[in-house]
mmCIF file of N, CA, C and O in Angstrom:
data_model
loop_
_atom_site.group_PDB
_atom_site.id
_atom_site.type_symbol
_atom_site.label_atom_id
_atom_site.label_comp_id
_atom_site.label_asym_id
_atom_site.label_seq_id
_atom_site.Cartn_x
_atom_site.Cartn_y
_atom_site.Cartn_z
ATOM 1 N N UNK H 100 0.854 -1.201 -0.003
ATOM 2 C CA UNK H 100 -0.036 -0.017 -0.004
ATOM 3 C C UNK H 100 0.885 1.232 -0.038
ATOM 4 O O UNK H 100 2.002 1.315 0.678
ATOM 5 N N UNK H 101 0.463 2.270 -0.777
ATOM 6 C CA UNK H 101 1.130 3.502 -0.835
ATOM 7 C C UNK H 101 0.229 4.572 -0.525
ATOM 8 O O UNK H 101 -1.033 4.537 -0.602
ATOM 9 N N UNK H 102 0.864 5.720 -0.084
ATOM 10 C CA UNK H 102 0.062 6.889 0.226
ATOM 11 C C UNK H 102 -0.389 7.686 -0.967
ATOM 12 O O UNK H 102 0.507 7.899 -1.847
ATOM 13 N N UNK H 103 -1.621 8.003 -1.020
ATOM 14 C CA UNK H 103 -2.096 8.726 -2.191
ATOM 15 C C UNK H 103 -2.750 9.999 -1.543
ATOM 16 O O UNK H 103 -3.667 9.910 -0.750
ATOM 17 N N UNK H 104 -2.230 11.132 -1.998
ATOM 18 C CA UNK H 104 -2.752 12.526 -1.504
ATOM 19 C C UNK H 104 -3.655 13.096 -2.572
ATOM 20 O O UNK H 104 -3.279 13.126 -3.719
ATOM 21 N N UNK H 105 -4.631 13.676 -2.120
ATOM 22 C CA UNK H 105 -5.606 14.369 -3.164
ATOM 23 C C UNK H 105 -5.525 15.865 -2.800
ATOM 24 O O UNK H 105 -5.792 16.365 -1.705
ATOM 25 N N UNK H 106 -5.195 16.701 -3.925
ATOM 26 C CA UNK H 106 -5.123 18.137 -3.825
ATOM 27 C C UNK H 106 -6.248 18.692 -4.648
ATOM 28 O O UNK H 106 -6.602 18.150 -5.653
ATOM 29 N N UNK H 107 -6.773 19.841 -4.135
ATOM 30 C CA UNK H 107 -7.944 20.519 -4.925
ATOM 31 C C UNK H 107 -7.663 22.038 -4.663
ATOM 32 O O UNK H 107 -7.300 22.477 -3.603
ATOM 33 N N UNK H 108 -7.940 22.781 -5.775
ATOM 34 C CA UNK H 108 -7.897 24.212 -5.736
ATOM 35 C C UNK H 108 -9.240 24.786 -5.383
ATOM 36 O O UNK H 108 -10.177 24.508 -6.082
ATOM 37 N N UNK H 109 -9.396 25.639 -4.315
ATOM 38 C CA UNK H 109 -10.634 26.283 -4.007
ATOM 39 C C UNK H 109 -10.851 27.467 -4.917
ATOM 40 O O UNK H 109 -9.942 27.998 -5.321
ATOM 41 N N UNK H 110 -12.109 27.657 -5.138
ATOM 42 C CA UNK H 110 -12.510 28.810 -6.014
ATOM 43 C C UNK H 110 -12.366 30.045 -5.227
ATOM 44 O O UNK H 110 -12.924 30.164 -4.090
ATOM 45 N N UNK H 111 -11.669 31.084 -5.755
ATOM 46 C CA UNK H 111 -11.409 32.389 -5.096
ATOM 47 C C UNK H 111 -11.632 33.486 -6.158
ATOM 48 O O UNK H 111 -11.776 33.150 -7.333
ATOM 49 N N UNK H 112 -11.746 34.616 -5.697
ATOM 50 C CA UNK H 112 -11.942 35.861 -6.574
ATOM 51 C C UNK H 112 -10.523 36.442 -6.716
ATOM 52 O O UNK H 112 -9.795 36.651 -5.960
ATOM 53 N N UNK H 113 -10.287 36.826 -8.053
ATOM 54 C CA UNK H 113 -8.999 37.488 -8.279
ATOM 55 C C UNK H 113 -9.134 38.928 -8.132
ATOM 56 O O UNK H 113 -10.244 39.399 -7.663
ATOM 57 N N UNK H 114 -8.183 39.805 -8.448
ATOM 58 C CA UNK H 114 -8.192 41.158 -8.245
ATOM 59 C C UNK H 114 -9.350 42.005 -9.041
ATOM 60 O O UNK H 114 -9.791 42.948 -8.633
ATOM 61 N N UNK H 115 -9.705 41.283 -10.188
ATOM 62 C CA UNK H 115 -10.774 41.917 -10.958
ATOM 63 C C UNK H 115 -12.184 41.401 -10.651
ATOM 64 O O UNK H 115 -13.193 41.703 -11.229
ATOM 65 N N UNK H 116 -12.282 40.498 -9.495
ATOM 66 C CA UNK H 116 -13.629 39.977 -9.216
ATOM 67 C C UNK H 116 -14.057 38.675 -9.943
ATOM 68 O O UNK H 116 -15.127 38.240 -9.878
ATOM 69 N N UNK H 117 -13.173 38.181 -10.760
ATOM 70 C CA UNK H 117 -13.451 36.898 -11.482
ATOM 71 C C UNK H 117 -13.235 35.702 -10.703
ATOM 72 O O UNK H 117 -12.353 35.663 -9.782
ATOM 73 N N UNK H 118 -13.970 34.692 -10.760
ATOM 74 C CA UNK H 118 -13.872 33.291 -10.066
ATOM 75 C C UNK H 118 -12.796 32.551 -10.731
ATOM 76 O O UNK H 118 -12.904 32.241 -11.893
ATOM 77 N N UNK H 119 -11.689 32.243 -10.075
ATOM 78 C CA UNK H 119 -10.627 31.509 -10.495
ATOM 79 C C UNK H 119 -10.273 30.364 -9.500
ATOM 80 O O UNK H 119 -10.654 30.492 -8.312
ATOM 81 N N UNK H 120 -9.450 29.368 -10.022
ATOM 82 C CA UNK H 120 -9.037 28.412 -9.108
ATOM 83 C C UNK H 120 -7.849 28.834 -8.262
ATOM 84 O O UNK H 120 -6.928 29.322 -8.867
ATOM 85 N N UNK H 121 -7.887 28.633 -7.005
ATOM 86 C CA UNK H 121 -6.827 29.236 -6.145
ATOM 87 C C UNK H 121 -5.643 28.139 -5.958
ATOM 88 O O UNK H 121 -5.741 27.151 -6.652
ATOM 89 N N UNK H 122 -4.762 28.405 -5.061
ATOM 90 C CA UNK H 122 -3.630 27.358 -4.908
ATOM 91 C C UNK H 122 -4.141 25.999 -4.417
ATOM 92 O O UNK H 122 -5.226 25.958 -3.817
ATOM 93 N N UNK H 123 -3.469 25.002 -4.858
ATOM 94 C CA UNK H 123 -3.834 23.647 -4.406
ATOM 95 C C UNK H 123 -3.689 23.566 -2.936
ATOM 96 O O UNK H 123 -2.644 23.851 -2.426
ATOM 97 N N UNK H 124 -4.604 22.859 -2.271
ATOM 98 C CA UNK H 124 -4.520 22.445 -0.905
ATOM 99 C C UNK H 124 -4.823 20.960 -0.776
ATOM 100 O O UNK H 124 -5.641 20.428 -1.463
ATOM 101 N N UNK H 125 -4.254 20.260 0.257
ATOM 102 C CA UNK H 125 -4.490 18.870 0.602
ATOM 103 C C UNK H 125 -5.788 18.772 1.200
ATOM 104 O O UNK H 125 -6.124 19.330 2.105
ATOM 105 N N UNK H 126 -6.683 17.983 0.480
ATOM 106 C CA UNK H 126 -8.108 17.756 0.904
ATOM 107 C C UNK H 126 -8.234 16.320 1.609
ATOM 108 O O UNK H 126 -9.112 16.211 2.491
ATOM 109 N N UNK H 127 -7.516 15.390 1.235
ATOM 110 C CA UNK H 127 -7.559 13.997 1.898
ATOM 111 C C UNK H 127 -6.333 13.064 1.451
ATOM 112 O O UNK H 127 -5.618 13.384 0.553
ATOM 113 N N UNK H 128 -6.157 11.996 2.219
ATOM 114 C CA UNK H 128 -5.156 11.164 1.852
ATOM 115 C C UNK H 128 -5.686 9.676 2.094
ATOM 116 O O UNK H 128 -6.587 9.457 2.945
ATOM 117 N N UNK H 129 -5.184 8.696 1.231
ATOM 118 C CA UNK H 129 -5.641 7.349 1.349
ATOM 119 C C UNK H 129 -4.479 6.501 1.192
ATOM 120 O O UNK H 129 -3.390 6.829 0.699
ATOM 121 N N UNK H 130 -4.662 5.191 1.615
ATOM 122 C CA UNK H 130 -3.673 4.196 1.201
ATOM 123 C C UNK H 130 -4.233 3.402 0.102
ATOM 124 O O UNK H 130 -5.445 3.039 0.098
ATOM 125 N N UNK H 131 -3.513 3.078 -0.921
ATOM 126 C CA UNK H 131 -3.942 2.378 -1.986
ATOM 127 C C UNK H 131 -2.898 1.675 -2.814
ATOM 128 O O UNK H 131 -1.651 1.813 -2.526
ATOM 129 N N UNK H 132 -3.278 1.006 -3.780
ATOM 130 C CA UNK H 132 -2.382 0.247 -4.659
ATOM 131 C C UNK H 132 -2.035 1.120 -5.852
ATOM 132 O O UNK H 132 -2.972 1.701 -6.431
ATOM 133 N N UNK H 133 -0.825 1.102 -6.348
ATOM 134 C CA UNK H 133 -0.396 1.989 -7.554
ATOM 135 C C UNK H 133 0.084 1.057 -8.578
ATOM 136 O O UNK H 133 1.031 0.253 -8.302
ATOM 137 N N UNK H 134 -0.581 1.062 -9.712
ATOM 138 C CA UNK H 134 -0.147 0.245 -10.795
ATOM 139 C C UNK H 134 0.406 1.111 -11.887
ATOM 140 O O UNK H 134 -0.448 1.873 -12.545
ATOM 141 N N UNK H 135 1.674 1.038 -12.270
ATOM 142 C CA UNK H 135 2.217 1.856 -13.323
ATOM 143 C C UNK H 135 1.563 1.672 -14.702
ATOM 144 O O UNK H 135 1.236 0.501 -14.914
ATOM 145 N N UNK H 136 1.466 2.737 -15.474
ATOM 146 C CA UNK H 136 0.940 2.514 -16.809
ATOM 147 C C UNK H 136 2.196 2.560 -17.742
ATOM 148 O O UNK H 136 2.913 3.475 -17.655
ATOM 149 N N UNK H 137 2.275 1.659 -18.627
ATOM 150 C CA UNK H 137 3.435 1.654 -19.617
ATOM 151 C C UNK H 137 2.715 1.673 -20.896
ATOM 152 O O UNK H 137 2.180 0.727 -21.535
ATOM 153 N N UNK H 138 2.744 2.937 -21.527
ATOM 154 C CA UNK H 138 2.061 3.270 -22.821
ATOM 155 C C UNK H 138 3.115 3.850 -23.643
ATOM 156 O O UNK H 138 3.755 4.834 -23.343
ATOM 157 N N UNK H 139 3.492 3.152 -24.760
ATOM 158 C CA UNK H 139 4.331 3.672 -25.761
ATOM 159 C C UNK H 139 3.866 5.090 -26.417
ATOM 160 O O UNK H 139 2.777 5.202 -26.807
ATOM 161 N N UNK H 140 4.734 5.941 -26.407
ATOM 162 C CA UNK H 140 4.394 7.312 -26.940
ATOM 163 C C UNK H 140 5.152 7.465 -28.226
ATOM 164 O O UNK H 140 6.377 7.394 -28.263
ATOM 165 N N UNK H 141 4.545 7.651 -29.391
ATOM 166 C CA UNK H 141 5.281 7.998 -30.649
ATOM 167 C C UNK H 141 5.682 9.468 -30.563
ATOM 168 O O UNK H 141 4.757 10.287 -30.337
ATOM 169 N N UNK H 142 6.843 9.792 -30.936
ATOM 170 C CA UNK H 142 7.229 11.071 -30.991
ATOM 171 C C UNK H 142 6.479 11.869 -32.079
ATOM 172 O O UNK H 142 6.191 11.247 -33.128
ATOM 173 N N UNK H 143 6.149 13.090 -31.856
ATOM 174 C CA UNK H 143 5.538 13.918 -32.859
ATOM 175 C C UNK H 143 6.491 15.086 -33.328
ATOM 176 O O UNK H 143 7.583 15.178 -32.731
ATOM 177 N N UNK H 144 6.046 15.914 -34.291
ATOM 178 C CA UNK H 144 6.844 17.037 -34.657
ATOM 179 C C UNK H 144 7.018 17.944 -33.584
ATOM 180 O O UNK H 144 8.022 18.700 -33.522
ATOM 181 N N UNK H 145 6.063 18.052 -32.624
ATOM 182 C CA UNK H 145 6.192 19.017 -31.569
ATOM 183 C C UNK H 145 6.619 18.568 -30.342
ATOM 184 O O UNK H 145 6.905 19.324 -29.355
ATOM 185 N N UNK H 146 6.585 17.136 -30.061
ATOM 186 C CA UNK H 146 6.908 16.710 -28.777
ATOM 187 C C UNK H 146 7.656 15.309 -28.850
ATOM 188 O O UNK H 146 7.195 14.508 -29.538
ATOM 189 N N UNK H 147 8.624 15.096 -28.097
ATOM 190 C CA UNK H 147 9.221 13.829 -27.918
ATOM 191 C C UNK H 147 9.061 13.445 -26.438
ATOM 192 O O UNK H 147 9.986 12.802 -25.822
ATOM 193 N N UNK H 148 7.983 13.959 -25.828
ATOM 194 C CA UNK H 148 7.737 13.739 -24.458
ATOM 195 C C UNK H 148 7.526 12.366 -23.944
ATOM 196 O O UNK H 148 7.454 11.438 -24.710
ATOM 197 N N UNK H 149 7.589 12.193 -22.671
ATOM 198 C CA UNK H 149 7.342 10.882 -22.039
ATOM 199 C C UNK H 149 6.082 10.942 -21.159
ATOM 200 O O UNK H 149 5.874 12.044 -20.435
ATOM 201 N N UNK H 150 5.289 10.016 -21.221
ATOM 202 C CA UNK H 150 4.121 9.995 -20.490
ATOM 203 C C UNK H 150 4.329 9.247 -19.173
ATOM 204 O O UNK H 150 4.822 8.127 -19.113
ATOM 205 N N UNK H 151 4.013 9.965 -18.042
ATOM 206 C CA UNK H 151 4.109 9.402 -16.664
ATOM 207 C C UNK H 151 2.715 9.270 -16.196
ATOM 208 O O UNK H 151 1.781 10.178 -16.240
ATOM 209 N N UNK H 152 2.438 8.099 -15.603
ATOM 210 C CA UNK H 152 1.026 7.781 -15.188
ATOM 211 C C UNK H 152 0.847 6.383 -14.414
ATOM 212 O O UNK H 152 1.784 5.687 -14.424
ATOM 213 N N UNK H 153 -0.234 6.365 -13.763
ATOM 214 C CA UNK H 153 -0.476 5.078 -13.152
ATOM 215 C C UNK H 153 -2.037 4.907 -12.909
ATOM 216 O O UNK H 153 -2.788 5.960 -12.923
ATOM 217 N N UNK H 154 -2.414 3.880 -12.554
ATOM 218 C CA UNK H 154 -3.826 3.540 -12.121
ATOM 219 C C UNK H 154 -3.795 3.276 -10.574
ATOM 220 O O UNK H 154 -2.989 2.533 -10.083
ATOM 221 N N UNK H 155 -4.648 3.940 -9.919
ATOM 222 C CA UNK H 155 -4.798 3.882 -8.421
ATOM 223 C C UNK H 155 -5.999 3.073 -8.062
ATOM 224 O O UNK H 155 -7.094 3.421 -8.586
ATOM 225 N N UNK H 156 -5.830 2.170 -7.152
ATOM 226 C CA UNK H 156 -6.908 1.380 -6.600
ATOM 227 C C UNK H 156 -6.994 1.651 -5.132
ATOM 228 O O UNK H 156 -6.059 1.275 -4.295
ATOM 229 N N UNK H 157 -8.074 2.353 -4.757
ATOM 230 C CA UNK H 157 -8.279 2.685 -3.334
ATOM 231 C C UNK H 157 -9.512 2.026 -2.828
ATOM 232 O O UNK H 157 -10.721 2.212 -3.256
ATOM 233 N N UNK H 158 -9.342 1.146 -1.755
ATOM 234 C CA UNK H 158 -10.405 0.475 -1.120
ATOM 235 C C UNK H 158 -11.150 1.488 -0.147
ATOM 236 O O UNK H 158 -10.518 2.174 0.551
ATOM 237 N N UNK H 159 -12.424 1.420 -0.212
ATOM 238 C CA UNK H 159 -13.270 2.307 0.681
ATOM 239 C C UNK H 159 -14.652 1.785 0.669
ATOM 240 O O UNK H 159 -15.195 1.171 -0.316
ATOM 241 N N UNK H 160 -15.304 2.014 1.813
ATOM 242 C CA UNK H 160 -16.706 1.539 2.000
ATOM 243 C C UNK H 160 -17.674 2.224 1.010
ATOM 244 O O UNK H 160 -18.676 1.764 0.609
ATOM 245 N N UNK H 161 -17.356 3.548 0.709
ATOM 246 C CA UNK H 161 -18.130 4.301 -0.202
ATOM 247 C C UNK H 161 -17.305 5.054 -1.175
ATOM 248 O O UNK H 161 -16.089 4.943 -1.099
ATOM 249 N N UNK H 162 -17.851 5.884 -2.064
ATOM 250 C CA UNK H 162 -17.033 6.717 -2.826
ATOM 251 C C UNK H 162 -16.098 7.534 -2.110
ATOM 252 O O UNK H 162 -16.368 8.060 -1.006
ATOM 253 N N UNK H 163 -14.828 7.784 -2.722
ATOM 254 C CA UNK H 163 -13.828 8.601 -2.030
ATOM 255 C C UNK H 163 -14.062 10.051 -2.091
ATOM 256 O O UNK H 163 -13.397 10.752 -1.304
ATOM 257 N N UNK H 164 -14.796 10.445 -3.044
ATOM 258 C CA UNK H 164 -15.042 11.885 -3.243
ATOM 259 C C UNK H 164 -14.013 12.523 -4.082
ATOM 260 O O UNK H 164 -14.088 13.800 -4.294
ATOM 261 N N UNK H 165 -13.121 11.794 -4.747
ATOM 262 C CA UNK H 165 -12.142 12.310 -5.640
ATOM 263 C C UNK H 165 -12.826 12.767 -6.825
ATOM 264 O O UNK H 165 -13.581 12.084 -7.478
ATOM 265 N N UNK H 166 -12.496 14.019 -7.408
ATOM 266 C CA UNK H 166 -13.229 14.585 -8.500
ATOM 267 C C UNK H 166 -12.219 14.444 -9.677
ATOM 268 O O UNK H 166 -10.988 14.320 -9.586
ATOM 269 N N UNK H 167 -12.685 14.497 -11.014
ATOM 270 C CA UNK H 167 -11.832 14.337 -12.152
ATOM 271 C C UNK H 167 -11.113 15.631 -12.383
ATOM 272 O O UNK H 167 -10.174 15.670 -13.293
ATOM 273 N N UNK H 168 -11.211 16.636 -11.563
ATOM 274 C CA UNK H 168 -10.415 17.868 -11.615
ATOM 275 C C UNK H 168 -9.432 17.940 -10.595
ATOM 276 O O UNK H 168 -8.703 19.029 -10.452
ATOM 277 N N UNK H 169 -9.260 16.967 -9.675
ATOM 278 C CA UNK H 169 -8.290 17.048 -8.586
ATOM 279 C C UNK H 169 -6.900 16.614 -9.224
ATOM 280 O O UNK H 169 -6.747 16.132 -10.304
ATOM 281 N N UNK H 170 -5.897 16.988 -8.352
ATOM 282 C CA UNK H 170 -4.520 16.669 -8.698
ATOM 283 C C UNK H 170 -4.095 15.556 -7.516
ATOM 284 O O UNK H 170 -4.385 15.798 -6.415
ATOM 285 N N UNK H 171 -3.515 14.480 -8.020
ATOM 286 C CA UNK H 171 -3.115 13.422 -7.051
ATOM 287 C C UNK H 171 -1.569 13.455 -6.842
ATOM 288 O O UNK H 171 -0.810 13.422 -7.845
ATOM 289 N N UNK H 172 -1.263 13.381 -5.533
ATOM 290 C CA UNK H 172 0.239 13.208 -5.162
ATOM 291 C C UNK H 172 0.544 11.730 -4.910
ATOM 292 O O UNK H 172 -0.090 11.134 -4.051
ATOM 293 N N UNK H 173 1.357 11.208 -5.796
ATOM 294 C CA UNK H 173 1.815 9.780 -5.570
ATOM 295 C C UNK H 173 3.208 9.761 -6.008
ATOM 296 O O UNK H 173 3.588 10.209 -7.019
ATOM 297 N N UNK H 174 3.965 8.892 -5.291
ATOM 298 C CA UNK H 174 5.372 8.652 -5.561
ATOM 299 C C UNK H 174 6.145 9.936 -5.710
ATOM 300 O O UNK H 174 6.975 9.953 -6.580
ATOM 301 N N UNK H 175 5.878 11.034 -5.000
ATOM 302 C CA UNK H 175 6.633 12.124 -5.028
ATOM 303 C C UNK H 175 6.269 13.056 -6.239
ATOM 304 O O UNK H 175 7.026 14.087 -6.496
ATOM 305 N N UNK H 176 5.296 12.816 -7.001
ATOM 306 C CA UNK H 176 4.804 13.660 -8.098
ATOM 307 C C UNK H 176 3.444 14.097 -8.002
ATOM 308 O O UNK H 176 2.501 13.391 -7.312
ATOM 309 N N UNK H 177 3.027 15.164 -8.541
ATOM 310 C CA UNK H 177 1.628 15.648 -8.627
ATOM 311 C C UNK H 177 1.248 15.342 -10.064
ATOM 312 O O UNK H 177 1.717 15.974 -11.108
ATOM 313 N N UNK H 178 0.193 14.453 -10.124
ATOM 314 C CA UNK H 178 -0.289 14.186 -11.502
ATOM 315 C C UNK H 178 -1.873 14.453 -11.544
ATOM 316 O O UNK H 178 -2.644 14.150 -10.577
ATOM 317 N N UNK H 179 -2.418 14.958 -12.624
ATOM 318 C CA UNK H 179 -3.789 15.241 -12.695
ATOM 319 C C UNK H 179 -4.542 13.962 -13.120
ATOM 320 O O UNK H 179 -4.034 13.073 -13.654
ATOM 321 N N UNK H 180 -5.868 13.962 -12.567
ATOM 322 C CA UNK H 180 -6.698 12.774 -12.827
ATOM 323 C C UNK H 180 -6.978 12.924 -14.338
ATOM 324 O O UNK H 180 -7.326 13.885 -14.827
ATOM 325 N N UNK H 181 -7.002 11.674 -14.955
ATOM 326 C CA UNK H 181 -7.180 11.554 -16.378
ATOM 327 C C UNK H 181 -8.534 10.767 -16.594
ATOM 328 O O UNK H 181 -8.412 9.493 -16.682
ATOM 329 N N UNK H 182 -9.529 11.429 -16.765
ATOM 330 C CA UNK H 182 -10.915 10.824 -16.999
ATOM 331 C C UNK H 182 -11.668 10.673 -15.635
ATOM 332 O O UNK H 182 -11.285 11.057 -14.539
ATOM 333 N N UNK H 183 -12.794 10.139 -15.780
ATOM 334 C CA UNK H 183 -13.727 10.115 -14.608
ATOM 335 C C UNK H 183 -13.306 9.024 -13.605
ATOM 336 O O UNK H 183 -12.582 8.089 -14.026
ATOM 337 N N UNK H 184 -13.587 9.237 -12.403
ATOM 338 C CA UNK H 184 -13.251 8.119 -11.272
ATOM 339 C C UNK H 184 -14.215 7.096 -11.477
ATOM 340 O O UNK H 184 -15.505 7.211 -11.555
ATOM 341 N N UNK H 185 -13.705 5.806 -11.526
ATOM 342 C CA UNK H 185 -14.568 4.652 -11.694
ATOM 343 C C UNK H 185 -14.816 4.069 -10.411
ATOM 344 O O UNK H 185 -14.039 4.000 -9.409
ATOM 345 N N UNK H 186 -15.938 3.260 -10.325
ATOM 346 C CA UNK H 186 -16.331 2.551 -9.136
ATOM 347 C C UNK H 186 -15.821 1.125 -9.206
ATOM 348 O O UNK H 186 -15.998 0.495 -10.278
ATOM 349 N N UNK H 187 -15.146 0.637 -8.230
ATOM 350 C CA UNK H 187 -14.630 -0.692 -8.187
ATOM 351 C C UNK H 187 -15.590 -1.590 -7.413
ATOM 352 O O UNK H 187 -15.921 -1.335 -6.295
ATOM 353 N N UNK H 188 -16.206 -2.520 -8.047
ATOM 354 C CA UNK H 188 -17.336 -3.305 -7.451
ATOM 355 C C UNK H 188 -16.934 -4.871 -7.543
ATOM 356 O O UNK H 188 -16.347 -5.234 -8.522
ATOM 357 N N UNK H 189 -17.534 -5.722 -6.545
ATOM 358 C CA UNK H 189 -17.338 -7.056 -6.616
ATOM 359 C C UNK H 189 -18.456 -7.720 -7.608
ATOM 360 O O UNK H 189 -19.284 -6.945 -8.051
ATOM 361 N N UNK H 190 -18.287 -9.038 -7.852
ATOM 362 C CA UNK H 190 -19.206 -9.632 -8.761
ATOM 363 C C UNK H 190 -20.689 -9.444 -8.333
ATOM 364 O O UNK H 190 -21.623 -9.589 -9.076
ATOM 365 N N UNK H 191 -20.928 -9.259 -7.048
ATOM 366 C CA UNK H 191 -22.346 -9.033 -6.535
ATOM 367 C C UNK H 191 -22.886 -7.569 -6.666
ATOM 368 O O UNK H 191 -23.865 -7.332 -6.219
ATOM 369 N N UNK H 192 -22.017 -6.728 -7.123
ATOM 370 C CA UNK H 192 -22.219 -5.304 -7.264
ATOM 371 C C UNK H 192 -22.040 -4.436 -5.920
ATOM 372 O O UNK H 192 -22.333 -3.301 -5.963
ATOM 373 N N UNK H 193 -21.385 -5.067 -4.890
ATOM 374 C CA UNK H 193 -21.043 -4.291 -3.846
ATOM 375 C C UNK H 193 -19.763 -3.301 -4.080
ATOM 376 O O UNK H 193 -18.897 -3.766 -4.679
ATOM 377 N N UNK H 194 -19.852 -2.091 -3.554
ATOM 378 C CA UNK H 194 -18.833 -1.137 -3.749
ATOM 379 C C UNK H 194 -17.586 -1.653 -2.959
ATOM 380 O O UNK H 194 -17.575 -1.917 -1.718
ATOM 381 N N UNK H 195 -16.414 -1.691 -3.678
ATOM 382 C CA UNK H 195 -15.137 -2.055 -2.931
ATOM 383 C C UNK H 195 -14.267 -0.879 -2.848
ATOM 384 O O UNK H 195 -13.602 -0.744 -1.908
ATOM 385 N N UNK H 196 -14.278 -0.002 -3.708
ATOM 386 C CA UNK H 196 -13.512 1.222 -3.765
ATOM 387 C C UNK H 196 -13.602 2.043 -5.025
ATOM 388 O O UNK H 196 -14.479 1.811 -5.750
ATOM 389 N N UNK H 197 -12.528 2.850 -5.256
ATOM 390 C CA UNK H 197 -12.537 3.626 -6.457
ATOM 391 C C UNK H 197 -11.329 3.277 -7.251
ATOM 392 O O UNK H 197 -10.235 2.931 -6.696
ATOM 393 N N UNK H 198 -11.314 3.451 -8.534
ATOM 394 C CA UNK H 198 -10.183 3.349 -9.535
ATOM 395 C C UNK H 198 -10.005 4.607 -10.194
ATOM 396 O O UNK H 198 -10.941 5.183 -10.864
ATOM 397 N N UNK H 199 -8.748 5.141 -10.054
ATOM 398 C CA UNK H 199 -8.465 6.422 -10.631
ATOM 399 C C UNK H 199 -7.197 6.389 -11.481
ATOM 400 O O UNK H 199 -6.209 5.723 -11.113
ATOM 401 N N UNK H 200 -7.359 6.845 -12.679
ATOM 402 C CA UNK H 200 -6.184 6.895 -13.595
ATOM 403 C C UNK H 200 -5.594 8.258 -13.681
ATOM 404 O O UNK H 200 -6.295 9.291 -13.723
ATOM 405 N N UNK H 201 -4.274 8.397 -13.396
ATOM 406 C CA UNK H 201 -3.646 9.760 -13.353
ATOM 407 C C UNK H 201 -2.459 9.698 -14.496
ATOM 408 O O UNK H 201 -1.890 8.667 -14.664
ATOM 409 N N UNK H 202 -2.354 10.831 -15.303
ATOM 410 C CA UNK H 202 -1.360 10.656 -16.367
ATOM 411 C C UNK H 202 -0.965 12.193 -16.632
ATOM 412 O O UNK H 202 -1.768 13.125 -16.540
ATOM 413 N N UNK H 203 0.308 12.263 -17.068
ATOM 414 C CA UNK H 203 0.906 13.643 -17.368
ATOM 415 C C UNK H 203 1.936 13.366 -18.406
ATOM 416 O O UNK H 203 2.843 12.428 -18.313
ATOM 417 N N UNK H 204 1.928 14.091 -19.502
ATOM 418 C CA UNK H 204 2.969 14.054 -20.564
ATOM 419 C C UNK H 204 4.023 15.158 -20.313
ATOM 420 O O UNK H 204 3.648 16.211 -20.237
ATOM 421 N N UNK H 205 5.203 14.653 -20.245
ATOM 422 C CA UNK H 205 6.338 15.697 -19.900
ATOM 423 C C UNK H 205 7.184 15.821 -21.096
ATOM 424 O O UNK H 205 7.607 14.820 -21.703
ATOM 425 N N UNK H 206 7.477 17.016 -21.442
ATOM 426 C CA UNK H 206 8.363 17.290 -22.670
ATOM 427 C C UNK H 206 7.685 17.693 -23.888
ATOM 428 O O UNK H 206 6.622 17.741 -24.084
#
């Protein structure tokens, strides 16, 4: 099990009165399993980057409350959630936890 931190930016007003996302703050932490994603990236004309990502499995009695706009801290990196949070269920339909994919292309 590894520590998984969830960060979220609160909505604040800027100097002109516009609603913007403020600085990230830690909203919760979980213990979970981290499965690295190995996806081949073909270089393009504009990027020779490397994709860093993983799939997170968090056991919980109910939904964890993680949003698809959150940033996840795992293995010393901050990675954005990539897609909707999936519900992890057993064959009888009982909730086991959440499955979250996080991914970032660097370079």
